[in-house]
Coordinates of C-alpha atoms in Angstrom, one line a residue:
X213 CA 117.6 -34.6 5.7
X214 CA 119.8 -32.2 4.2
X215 CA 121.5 -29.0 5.6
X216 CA 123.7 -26.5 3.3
X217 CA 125.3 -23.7 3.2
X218 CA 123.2 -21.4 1.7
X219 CA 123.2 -18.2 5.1
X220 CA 120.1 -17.0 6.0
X221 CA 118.5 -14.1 4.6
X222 CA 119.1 -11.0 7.1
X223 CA 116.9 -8.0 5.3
X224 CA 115.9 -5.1 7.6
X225 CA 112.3 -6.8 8.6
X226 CA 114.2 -10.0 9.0
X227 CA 116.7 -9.3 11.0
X228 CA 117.1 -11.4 14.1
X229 CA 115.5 -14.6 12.5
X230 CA 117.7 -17.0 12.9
X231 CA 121.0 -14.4 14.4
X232 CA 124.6 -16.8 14.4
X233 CA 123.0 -19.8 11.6
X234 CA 125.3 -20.3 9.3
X235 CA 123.1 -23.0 7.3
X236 CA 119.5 -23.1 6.3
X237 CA 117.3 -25.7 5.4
X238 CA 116.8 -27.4 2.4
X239 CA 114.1 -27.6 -0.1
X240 CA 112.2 -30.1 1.0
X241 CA 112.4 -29.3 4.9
X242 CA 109.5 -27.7 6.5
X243 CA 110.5 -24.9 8.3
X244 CA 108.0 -23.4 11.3
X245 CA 108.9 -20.0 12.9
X246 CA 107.8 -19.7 16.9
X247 CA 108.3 -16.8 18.9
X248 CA 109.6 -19.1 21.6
X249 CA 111.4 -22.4 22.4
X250 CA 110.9 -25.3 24.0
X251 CA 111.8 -26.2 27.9
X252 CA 112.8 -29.7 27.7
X253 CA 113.0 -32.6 25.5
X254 CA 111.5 -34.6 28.3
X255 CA 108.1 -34.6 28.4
X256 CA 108.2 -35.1 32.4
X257 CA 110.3 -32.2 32.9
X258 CA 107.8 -29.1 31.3
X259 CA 104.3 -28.2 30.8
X260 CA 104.0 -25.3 28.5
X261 CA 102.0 -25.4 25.1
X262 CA 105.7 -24.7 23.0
X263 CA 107.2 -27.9 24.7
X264 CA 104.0 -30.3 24.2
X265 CA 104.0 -29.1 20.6
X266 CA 107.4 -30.1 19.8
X267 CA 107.0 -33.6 22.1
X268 CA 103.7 -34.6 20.2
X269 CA 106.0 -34.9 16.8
X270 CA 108.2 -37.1 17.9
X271 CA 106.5 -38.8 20.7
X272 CA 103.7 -41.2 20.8
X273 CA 101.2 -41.4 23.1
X274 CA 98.8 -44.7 24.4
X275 CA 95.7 -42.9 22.8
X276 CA 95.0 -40.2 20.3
X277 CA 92.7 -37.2 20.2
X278 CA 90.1 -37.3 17.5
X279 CA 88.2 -34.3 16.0
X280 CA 86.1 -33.8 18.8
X281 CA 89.3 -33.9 21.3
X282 CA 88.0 -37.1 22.4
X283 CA 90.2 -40.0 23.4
X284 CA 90.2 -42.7 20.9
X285 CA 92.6 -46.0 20.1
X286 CA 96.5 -45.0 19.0
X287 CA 100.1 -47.5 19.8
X288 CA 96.9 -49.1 22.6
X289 CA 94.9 -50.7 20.0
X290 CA 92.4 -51.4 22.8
X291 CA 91.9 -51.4 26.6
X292 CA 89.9 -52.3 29.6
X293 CA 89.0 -51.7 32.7
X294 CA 88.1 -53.9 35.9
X295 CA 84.7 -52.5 37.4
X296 CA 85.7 -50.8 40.4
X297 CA 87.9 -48.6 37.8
X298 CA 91.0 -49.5 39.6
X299 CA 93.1 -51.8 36.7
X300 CA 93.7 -50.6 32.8
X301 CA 94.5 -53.1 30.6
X302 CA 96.1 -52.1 27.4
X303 CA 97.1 -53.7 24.3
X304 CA 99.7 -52.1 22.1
X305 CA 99.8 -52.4 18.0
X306 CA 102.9 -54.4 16.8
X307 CA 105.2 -52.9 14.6
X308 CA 105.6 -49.8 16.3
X309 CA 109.2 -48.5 16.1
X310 CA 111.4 -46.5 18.5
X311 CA 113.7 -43.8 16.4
X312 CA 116.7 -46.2 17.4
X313 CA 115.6 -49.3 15.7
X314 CA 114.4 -50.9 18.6
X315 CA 110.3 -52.1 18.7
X316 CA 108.1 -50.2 21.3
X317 CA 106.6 -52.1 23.2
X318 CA 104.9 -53.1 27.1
X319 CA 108.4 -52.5 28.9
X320 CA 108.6 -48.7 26.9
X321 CA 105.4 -47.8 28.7
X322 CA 106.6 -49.0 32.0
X323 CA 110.0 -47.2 31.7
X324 CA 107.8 -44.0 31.4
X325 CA 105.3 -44.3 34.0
X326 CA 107.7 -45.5 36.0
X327 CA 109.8 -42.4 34.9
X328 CA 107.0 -40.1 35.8
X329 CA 106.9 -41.9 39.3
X330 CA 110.3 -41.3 40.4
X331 CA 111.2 -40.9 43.8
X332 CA 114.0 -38.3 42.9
X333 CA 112.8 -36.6 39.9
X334 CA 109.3 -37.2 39.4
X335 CA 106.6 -35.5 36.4
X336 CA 106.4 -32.3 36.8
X337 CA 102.8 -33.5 35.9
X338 CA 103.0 -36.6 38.4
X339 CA 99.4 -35.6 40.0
X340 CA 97.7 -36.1 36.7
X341 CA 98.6 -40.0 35.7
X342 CA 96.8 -40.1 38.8
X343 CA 96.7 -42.5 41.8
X344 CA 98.8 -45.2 39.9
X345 CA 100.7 -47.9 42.1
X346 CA 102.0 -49.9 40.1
X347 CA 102.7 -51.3 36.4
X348 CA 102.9 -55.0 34.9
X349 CA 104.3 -55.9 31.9
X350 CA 102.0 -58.8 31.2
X351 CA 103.8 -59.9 28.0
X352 CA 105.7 -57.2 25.2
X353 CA 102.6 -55.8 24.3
X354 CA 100.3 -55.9 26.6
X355 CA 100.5 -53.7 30.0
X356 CA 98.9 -53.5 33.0
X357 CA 98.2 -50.4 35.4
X358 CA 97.3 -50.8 38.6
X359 CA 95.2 -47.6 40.9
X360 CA 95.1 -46.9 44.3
X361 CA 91.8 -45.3 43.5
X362 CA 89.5 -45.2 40.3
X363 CA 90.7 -41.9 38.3
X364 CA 88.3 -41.0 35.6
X365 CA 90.6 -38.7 34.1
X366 CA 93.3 -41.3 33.1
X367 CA 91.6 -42.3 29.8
X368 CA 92.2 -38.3 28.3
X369 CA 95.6 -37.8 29.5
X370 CA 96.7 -41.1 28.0
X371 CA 96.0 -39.1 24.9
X372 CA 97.9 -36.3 25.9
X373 CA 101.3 -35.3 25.2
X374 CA 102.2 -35.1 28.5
X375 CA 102.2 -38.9 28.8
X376 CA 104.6 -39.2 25.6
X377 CA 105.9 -43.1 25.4
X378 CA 109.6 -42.7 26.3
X379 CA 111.5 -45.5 25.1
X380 CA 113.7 -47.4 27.1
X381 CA 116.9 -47.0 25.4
X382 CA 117.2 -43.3 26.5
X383 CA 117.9 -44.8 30.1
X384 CA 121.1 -44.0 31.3
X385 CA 121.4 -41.0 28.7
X386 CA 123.2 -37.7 30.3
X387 CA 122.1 -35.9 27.5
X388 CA 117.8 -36.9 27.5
X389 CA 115.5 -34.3 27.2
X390 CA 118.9 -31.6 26.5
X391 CA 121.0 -32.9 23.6
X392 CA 119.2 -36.2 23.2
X393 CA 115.7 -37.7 22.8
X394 CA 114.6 -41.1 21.8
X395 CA 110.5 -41.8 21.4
X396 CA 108.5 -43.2 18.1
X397 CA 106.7 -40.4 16.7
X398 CA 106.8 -39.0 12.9
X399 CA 110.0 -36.7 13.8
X400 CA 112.6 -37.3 15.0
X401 CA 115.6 -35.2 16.6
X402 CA 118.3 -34.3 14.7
X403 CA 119.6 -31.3 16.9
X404 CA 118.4 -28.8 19.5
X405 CA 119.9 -25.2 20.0
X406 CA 118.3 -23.6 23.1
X407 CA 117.2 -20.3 22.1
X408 CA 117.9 -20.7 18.3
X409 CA 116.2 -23.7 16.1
X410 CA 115.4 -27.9 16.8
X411 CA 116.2 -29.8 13.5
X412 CA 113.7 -32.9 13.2
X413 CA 113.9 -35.5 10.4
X414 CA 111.2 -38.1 9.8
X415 CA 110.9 -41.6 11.0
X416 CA 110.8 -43.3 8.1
X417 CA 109.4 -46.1 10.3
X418 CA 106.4 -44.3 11.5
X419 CA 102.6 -45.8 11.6
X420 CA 100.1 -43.6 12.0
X421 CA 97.4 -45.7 14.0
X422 CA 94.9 -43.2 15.6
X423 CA 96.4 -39.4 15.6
X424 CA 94.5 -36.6 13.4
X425 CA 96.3 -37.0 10.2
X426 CA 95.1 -39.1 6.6
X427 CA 98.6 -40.0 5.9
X428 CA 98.8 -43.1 7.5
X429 CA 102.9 -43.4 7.5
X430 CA 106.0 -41.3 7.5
X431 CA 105.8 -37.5 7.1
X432 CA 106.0 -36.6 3.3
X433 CA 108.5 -33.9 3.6
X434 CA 112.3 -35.3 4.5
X435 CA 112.2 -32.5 7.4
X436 CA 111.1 -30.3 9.9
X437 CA 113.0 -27.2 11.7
X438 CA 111.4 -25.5 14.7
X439 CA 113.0 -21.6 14.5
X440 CA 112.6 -19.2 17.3
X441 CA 112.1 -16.2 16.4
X442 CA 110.8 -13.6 18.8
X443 CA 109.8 -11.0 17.1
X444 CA 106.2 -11.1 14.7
X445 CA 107.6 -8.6 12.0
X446 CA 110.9 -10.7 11.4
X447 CA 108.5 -14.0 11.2
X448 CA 106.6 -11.8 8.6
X449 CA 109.4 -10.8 6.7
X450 CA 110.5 -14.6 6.2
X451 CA 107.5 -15.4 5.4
X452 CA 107.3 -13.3 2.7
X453 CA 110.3 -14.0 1.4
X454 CA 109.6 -17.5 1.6
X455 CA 112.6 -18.4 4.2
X456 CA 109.8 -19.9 6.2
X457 CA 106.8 -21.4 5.8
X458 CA 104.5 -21.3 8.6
X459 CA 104.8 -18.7 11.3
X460 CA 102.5 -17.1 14.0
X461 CA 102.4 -13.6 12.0
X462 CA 101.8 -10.4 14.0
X463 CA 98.8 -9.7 15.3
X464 CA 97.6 -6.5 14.4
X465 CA 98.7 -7.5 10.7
X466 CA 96.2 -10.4 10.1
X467 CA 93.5 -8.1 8.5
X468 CA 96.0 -6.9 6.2
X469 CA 97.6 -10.4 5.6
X470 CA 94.2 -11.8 4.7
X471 CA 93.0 -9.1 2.7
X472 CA 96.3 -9.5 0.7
X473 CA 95.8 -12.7 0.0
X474 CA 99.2 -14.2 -0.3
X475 CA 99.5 -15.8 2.8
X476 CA 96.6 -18.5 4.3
X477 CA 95.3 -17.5 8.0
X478 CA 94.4 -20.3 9.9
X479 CA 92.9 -20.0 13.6
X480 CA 93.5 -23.0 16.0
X481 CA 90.1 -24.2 17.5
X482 CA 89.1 -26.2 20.4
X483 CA 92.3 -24.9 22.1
X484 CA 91.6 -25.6 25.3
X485 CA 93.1 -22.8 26.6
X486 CA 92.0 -20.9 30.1
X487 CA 93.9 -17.1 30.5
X488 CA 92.8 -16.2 34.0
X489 CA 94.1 -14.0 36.9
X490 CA 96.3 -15.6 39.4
X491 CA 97.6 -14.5 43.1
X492 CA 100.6 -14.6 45.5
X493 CA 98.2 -15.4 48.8
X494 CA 101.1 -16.0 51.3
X495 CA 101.3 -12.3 51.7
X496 CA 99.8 -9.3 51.8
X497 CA 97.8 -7.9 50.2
X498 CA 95.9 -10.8 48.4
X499 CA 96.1 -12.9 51.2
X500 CA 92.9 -11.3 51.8
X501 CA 90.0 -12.2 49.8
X502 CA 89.0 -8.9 49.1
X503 CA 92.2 -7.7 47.5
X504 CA 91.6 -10.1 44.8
X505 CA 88.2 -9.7 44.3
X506 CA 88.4 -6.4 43.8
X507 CA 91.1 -7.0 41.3
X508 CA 88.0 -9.4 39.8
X509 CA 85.7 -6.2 39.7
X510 CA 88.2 -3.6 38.5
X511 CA 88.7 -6.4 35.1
X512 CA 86.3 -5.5 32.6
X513 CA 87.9 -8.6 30.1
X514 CA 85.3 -8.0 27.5
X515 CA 86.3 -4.8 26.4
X516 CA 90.1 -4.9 26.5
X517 CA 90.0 -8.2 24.8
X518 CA 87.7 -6.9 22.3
X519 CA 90.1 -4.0 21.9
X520 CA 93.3 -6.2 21.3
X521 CA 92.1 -9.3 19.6
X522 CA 88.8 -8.2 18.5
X523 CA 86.5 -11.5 17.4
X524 CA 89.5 -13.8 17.4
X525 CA 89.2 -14.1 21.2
X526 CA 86.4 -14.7 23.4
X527 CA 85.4 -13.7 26.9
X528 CA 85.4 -16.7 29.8
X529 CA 83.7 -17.1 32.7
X530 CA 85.1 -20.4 34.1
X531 CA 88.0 -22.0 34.9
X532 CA 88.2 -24.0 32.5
X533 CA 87.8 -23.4 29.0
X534 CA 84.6 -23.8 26.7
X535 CA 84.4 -27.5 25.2
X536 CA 86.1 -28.8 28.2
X537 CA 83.7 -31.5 30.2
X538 CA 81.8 -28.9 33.0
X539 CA 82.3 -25.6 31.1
X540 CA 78.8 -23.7 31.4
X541 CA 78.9 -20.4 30.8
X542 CA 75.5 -18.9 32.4
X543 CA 76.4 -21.2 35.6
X544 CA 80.1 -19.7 36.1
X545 CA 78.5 -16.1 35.3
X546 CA 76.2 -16.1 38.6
X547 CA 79.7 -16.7 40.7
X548 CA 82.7 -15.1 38.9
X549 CA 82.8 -11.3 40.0
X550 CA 81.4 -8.9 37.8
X551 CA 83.1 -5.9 36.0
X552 CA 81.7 -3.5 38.7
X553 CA 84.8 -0.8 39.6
X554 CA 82.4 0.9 42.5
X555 CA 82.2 -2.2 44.4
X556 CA 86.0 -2.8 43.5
X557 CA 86.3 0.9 45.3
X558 CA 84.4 -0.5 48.6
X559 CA 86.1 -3.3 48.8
X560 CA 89.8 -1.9 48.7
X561 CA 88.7 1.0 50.6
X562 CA 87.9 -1.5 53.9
X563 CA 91.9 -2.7 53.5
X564 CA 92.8 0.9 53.4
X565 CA 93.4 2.0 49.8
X566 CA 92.2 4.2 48.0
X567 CA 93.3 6.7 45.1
X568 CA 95.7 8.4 47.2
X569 CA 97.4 5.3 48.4
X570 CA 96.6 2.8 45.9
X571 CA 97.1 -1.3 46.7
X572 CA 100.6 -1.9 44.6
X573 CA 101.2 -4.8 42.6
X574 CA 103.4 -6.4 40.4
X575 CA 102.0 -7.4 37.5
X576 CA 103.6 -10.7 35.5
X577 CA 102.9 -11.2 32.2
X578 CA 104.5 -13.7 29.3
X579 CA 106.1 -12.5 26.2
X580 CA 103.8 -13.4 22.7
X581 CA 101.3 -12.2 20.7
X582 CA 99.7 -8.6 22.0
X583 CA 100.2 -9.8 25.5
X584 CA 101.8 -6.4 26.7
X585 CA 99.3 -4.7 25.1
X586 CA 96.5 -6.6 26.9
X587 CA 98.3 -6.3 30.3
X588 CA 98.7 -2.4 29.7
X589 CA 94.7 -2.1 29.0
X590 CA 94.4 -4.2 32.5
X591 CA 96.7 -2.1 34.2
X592 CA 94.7 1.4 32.8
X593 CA 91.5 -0.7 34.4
X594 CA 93.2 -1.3 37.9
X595 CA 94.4 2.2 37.9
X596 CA 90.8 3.2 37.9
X597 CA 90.1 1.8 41.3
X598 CA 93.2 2.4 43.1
X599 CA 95.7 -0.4 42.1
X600 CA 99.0 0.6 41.2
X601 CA 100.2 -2.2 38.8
X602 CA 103.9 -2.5 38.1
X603 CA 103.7 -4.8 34.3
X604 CA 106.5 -7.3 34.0
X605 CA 107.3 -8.9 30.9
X606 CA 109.3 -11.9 30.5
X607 CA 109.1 -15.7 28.6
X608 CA 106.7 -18.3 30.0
X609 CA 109.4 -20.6 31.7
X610 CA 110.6 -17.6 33.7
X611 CA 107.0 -16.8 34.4
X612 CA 106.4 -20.0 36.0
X613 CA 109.3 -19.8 37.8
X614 CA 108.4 -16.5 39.1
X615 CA 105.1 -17.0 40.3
X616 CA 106.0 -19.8 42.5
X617 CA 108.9 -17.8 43.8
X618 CA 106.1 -15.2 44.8
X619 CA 104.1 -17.7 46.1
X620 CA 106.6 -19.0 48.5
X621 CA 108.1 -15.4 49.9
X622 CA 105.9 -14.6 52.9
X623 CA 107.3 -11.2 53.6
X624 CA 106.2 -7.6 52.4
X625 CA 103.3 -6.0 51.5
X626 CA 104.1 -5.8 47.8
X627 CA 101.8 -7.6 46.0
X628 CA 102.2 -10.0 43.1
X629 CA 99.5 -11.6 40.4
X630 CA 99.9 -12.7 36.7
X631 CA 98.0 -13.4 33.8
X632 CA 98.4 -16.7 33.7
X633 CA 97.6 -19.4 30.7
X634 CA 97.0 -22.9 30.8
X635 CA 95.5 -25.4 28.3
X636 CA 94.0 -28.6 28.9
X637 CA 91.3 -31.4 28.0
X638 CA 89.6 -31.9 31.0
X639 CA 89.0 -30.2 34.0
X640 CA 91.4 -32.3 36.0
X641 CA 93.7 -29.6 35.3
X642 CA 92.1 -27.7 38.4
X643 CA 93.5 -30.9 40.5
X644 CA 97.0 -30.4 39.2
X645 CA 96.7 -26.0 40.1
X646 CA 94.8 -26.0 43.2
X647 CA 95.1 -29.4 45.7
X648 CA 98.0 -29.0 47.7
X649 CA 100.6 -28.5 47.4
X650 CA 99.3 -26.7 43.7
X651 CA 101.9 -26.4 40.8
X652 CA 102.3 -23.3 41.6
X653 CA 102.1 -23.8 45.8
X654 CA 99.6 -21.0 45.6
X655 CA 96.6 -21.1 47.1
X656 CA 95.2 -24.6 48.7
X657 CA 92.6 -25.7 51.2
X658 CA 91.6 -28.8 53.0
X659 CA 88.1 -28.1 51.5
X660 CA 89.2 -27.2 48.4
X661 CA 91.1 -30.5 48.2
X662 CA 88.3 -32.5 49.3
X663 CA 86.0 -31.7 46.3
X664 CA 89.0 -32.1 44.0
X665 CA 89.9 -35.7 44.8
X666 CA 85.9 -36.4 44.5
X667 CA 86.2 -34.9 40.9
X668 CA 89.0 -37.8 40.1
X669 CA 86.8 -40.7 41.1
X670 CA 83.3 -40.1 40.3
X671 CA 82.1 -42.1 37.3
X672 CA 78.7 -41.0 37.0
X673 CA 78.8 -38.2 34.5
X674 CA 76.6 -36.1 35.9
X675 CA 77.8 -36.6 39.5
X676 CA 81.0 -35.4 38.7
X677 CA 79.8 -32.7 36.5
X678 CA 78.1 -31.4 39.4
X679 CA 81.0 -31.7 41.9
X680 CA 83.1 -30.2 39.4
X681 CA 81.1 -27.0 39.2
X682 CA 81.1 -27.1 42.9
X683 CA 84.8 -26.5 42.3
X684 CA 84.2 -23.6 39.9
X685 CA 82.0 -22.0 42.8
X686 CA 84.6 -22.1 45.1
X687 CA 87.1 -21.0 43.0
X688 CA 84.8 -17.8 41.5
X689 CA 83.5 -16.7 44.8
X690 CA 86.7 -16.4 46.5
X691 CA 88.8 -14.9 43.4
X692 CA 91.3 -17.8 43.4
X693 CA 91.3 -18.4 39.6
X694 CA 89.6 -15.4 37.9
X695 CA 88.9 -16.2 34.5
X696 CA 89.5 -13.7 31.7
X697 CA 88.9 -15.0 28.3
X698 CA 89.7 -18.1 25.7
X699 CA 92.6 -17.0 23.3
X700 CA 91.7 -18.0 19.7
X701 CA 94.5 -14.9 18.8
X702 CA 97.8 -17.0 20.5
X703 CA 97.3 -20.0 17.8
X704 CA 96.8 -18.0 14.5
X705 CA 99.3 -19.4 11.8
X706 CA 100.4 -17.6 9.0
X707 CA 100.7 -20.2 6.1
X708 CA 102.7 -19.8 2.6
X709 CA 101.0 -20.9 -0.7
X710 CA 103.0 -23.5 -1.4
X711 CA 102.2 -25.1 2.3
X712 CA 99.5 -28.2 1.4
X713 CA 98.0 -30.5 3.9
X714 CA 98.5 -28.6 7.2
X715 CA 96.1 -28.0 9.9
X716 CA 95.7 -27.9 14.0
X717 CA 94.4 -30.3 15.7
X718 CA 92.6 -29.9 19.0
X719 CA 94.5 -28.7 22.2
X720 CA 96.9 -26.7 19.9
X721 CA 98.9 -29.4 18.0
X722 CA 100.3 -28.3 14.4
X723 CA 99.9 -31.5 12.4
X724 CA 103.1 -31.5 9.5
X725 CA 102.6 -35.3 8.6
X726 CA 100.3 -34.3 5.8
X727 CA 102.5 -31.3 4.6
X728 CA 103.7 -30.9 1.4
X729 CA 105.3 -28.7 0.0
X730 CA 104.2 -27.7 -3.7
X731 CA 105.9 -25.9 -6.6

């Protein structure tokens, strides 16, 4: 892949795109505009949506998603299972090749679990490989996992990005997952510049064996550059001028974007995606159950999502998102608290509040789309009842960050919550929030704990659909995870005419191995 010297356009709506670049891409590199960047290289060391995005082009994973976000054969042609669901066996395609030269193969996947494992740095996703104890490389391409217990959820993260094949060869490197990165997918890194742009060429190596795509090799297009660009007018403005090609545009500009015609909307489905109220419950005053159900009252979600995103996003009522295994809407809507702001009234009234000396609150909330704007119709709702909410803005690393530094100061009587977003493929994800010690070391139980591990090991379908709605109960009726709604907004993509072959595939992955790029 080429880079020259041709600067970057800076016109008034552009300004900011791609501030202290002095080269731009060339005519046949993809270029994909993002309103934020990527945490880490390493797919053990992050979990947000930008950073899986980014590791799913130039990472492989065991198995692939297909259309239905179902787990089906990729780099593990095939596998098995013992019957007590306590050994995987998997056998790898040949000719699979790391972005060094070097084949993938049995000892690849070991290096990663084994990775994930680590007694010093382990996954920041460790708790969903599961309860794995051990891995055998039975011969270079074939691989053997060994569980403590059977984990039913294994199977769909394999498919994830989270549980990207790291080859071996990046062992020992200082700079992995900051200035270096070696796996086997289509892309492959050229550069990163925190804050500013990653560079990607493709593998010229690459087999497509089970991901969403009909090319079946190498990426058509000679690159691919990842641009951060914050704000939605400036990603307009490129777009328009052709600078980029694909972009999240701004919001309240899609109806005019579509009726104009020049640019292609496309709307992510099957997303995955659960936005939901979350507390700091080590303190005051939503250590108390009824300071956060009352917050659950005083939410009327339909109407200020209707009001922000309109059709494009749709109410929720459980924690986990619709098409994800146990989502039922009429079940989760006898449990999760209704909009009811008298009742939200009562209930802060017995702690002591009330108009005159509202419950106060800060309010976290992550940078993108009309976020602010949601959180500013939320905070008009709370206002209602007697919460005083304080709305802080800030990028989703910082938000995580934040909302586990809340969660472990004990003192004050200052409260904290944020509208939290997560996105998974299966409802596992309520393992890796709410056992103990929680991602977040929010709120945990030993009761709560106790039906999570049940969800992990109960093959029978409808056994563990029922336990897992147990879990939904539990998690409605005392206001732990409050859902809000299922963003279809966050994933819209702006598209230039001369884009060909792209799409999203489920869980919010941008496919660019079909992209051309035409006249």
């Amino acid at each position: 892949m080429k880079l020259f010297g041709r600067p970057w356009r800076t016109t008034a709506g552009a300004i900011g795109l791609v501030a202290g670049l002095a080269n731009t891409a060339a005519a046949d590199d993809i270029v994909w505009a993002r309103y934020g960047d990527i945490d880490s290289l390493d797919p053990h060391r992050a979990t947000s949506t930008l950073s899986l995005q980014v590791w799913s082009l130039m990472y492989d994973t065991l198995l692939a998603t297909d259309a239905d976000g179902l787990p089906v054969p990729h780099i593990a042609k095939s596998w098995q299972s013992n019957a007590e669901g306590t050994e995987y066996t998997f056998s790898l395609e040949e000719g699979v090749m790391c972005h060094d030269g070097t084949p993938l193969d049995a000892n690849d996947v070991k290096y990663t679990i084994d990775a994930a494992f680590s007694e010093t740095t382990p996954s920041v996703t460790k708790g969903s490989w599961g309860p794995i104890s051990g891995v055998e490389v039975l011969d270079p391409l074939t691989v053997k996992l060994t569980l403590e217990t059977p984990f039913v959820a294994l199977i769909p993260f394999l498919a994830d990005s989270f549980s990207s094949i790291i080859c071996d060869s990046n062992a020992g490197s200082d700079g992995f997952g900051t200035n270096s990165a070696i796996g086997s997918g289509p892309w492959k890194l050229v550069s990163w510049t925190r804050g500013d742009r990653i560079v990607l060429e493709k593998n010229a190596d690459y087999k497509n064996f089970g991901k969403l795509a009909e090319n079946p090799g190498a990426p058509y297009e000679d690159g691919l550059i990842i641009a951060v660009v914050p704000e939605p007018q400036a990603r307009l403005a490129a777009l328009k001028t052709g600078e980029v090609h694909i972009a999240e545009p701004p919001f309240d500009d899609v109806p005019m974007i579509q009726d104009e015609g020049d640019l292609s909307i496309i709307v992510a489905e099957n997303t995955g995606q659960n936005v939901f109220w979350e507390f700091a419950v080590h303190r005051p005053p939503f250590n108390d159950v009824r300071a956060r159900l009352a917050v659950a009252h005083a939410t009327d979600a339909a109407t200020a999502i209707s009001l922000i995103y309109g059709d494009l996003s749709i109410p929720e009522n459980c924690p986990v998102s619709r098409g994800v295994f146990g989502n039922d809407q009429d079940f989760c809507a006898q449990y999760r608290p209704a909009y009811d702001p008298e009742k939200a009234k009562e209930l802060l009234g017995e702690l002591g509040y009330s108009m005159d000396n509202p419950l106060e609150t800060a309010l976290l909330v992550w940078t993108g789309g009309n976020r602010q704007k949601l959180g500013e119709v939320f905070q008009a709702q709370l206002a209602e009842v007697g919460i005083k909410a304080s709305i802080e803005i800030m990028d989703i690393g910082s938000l995580n960050a934040r909302v586990r530094q809340e969660n472990e100061n004990t003192e004050g009587t200052t409260g904290s919550m944020d509208m939290m977003t997560w996105s998974w493929y299966d409802p596992d994800i309520l393992h890796a929030l709410w056992h103990t010690p929680g991602a977040y070391r929010g709120y945990t139980s030993p009761e709560l704990d106790a039906m999570l591990a049940e969800t992990r090991v109960l093959t029978d379908s409808e056994a563990r659909k029922a336990k897992v709605q147990e879990v939904f109960k539990y998690l409605l009726e005392n206001a732990i995870h409050v859902p809000l709604y299922t963003p279809g907004w966050e994933w819209v993509f702006a598209v230039r005419p001369e884009v060909e072959g792209f799409f999203v595939a489920p869980f919010v992955y941008p496919n660019f191995s079909d992209v051309k790029l035409g006249g």
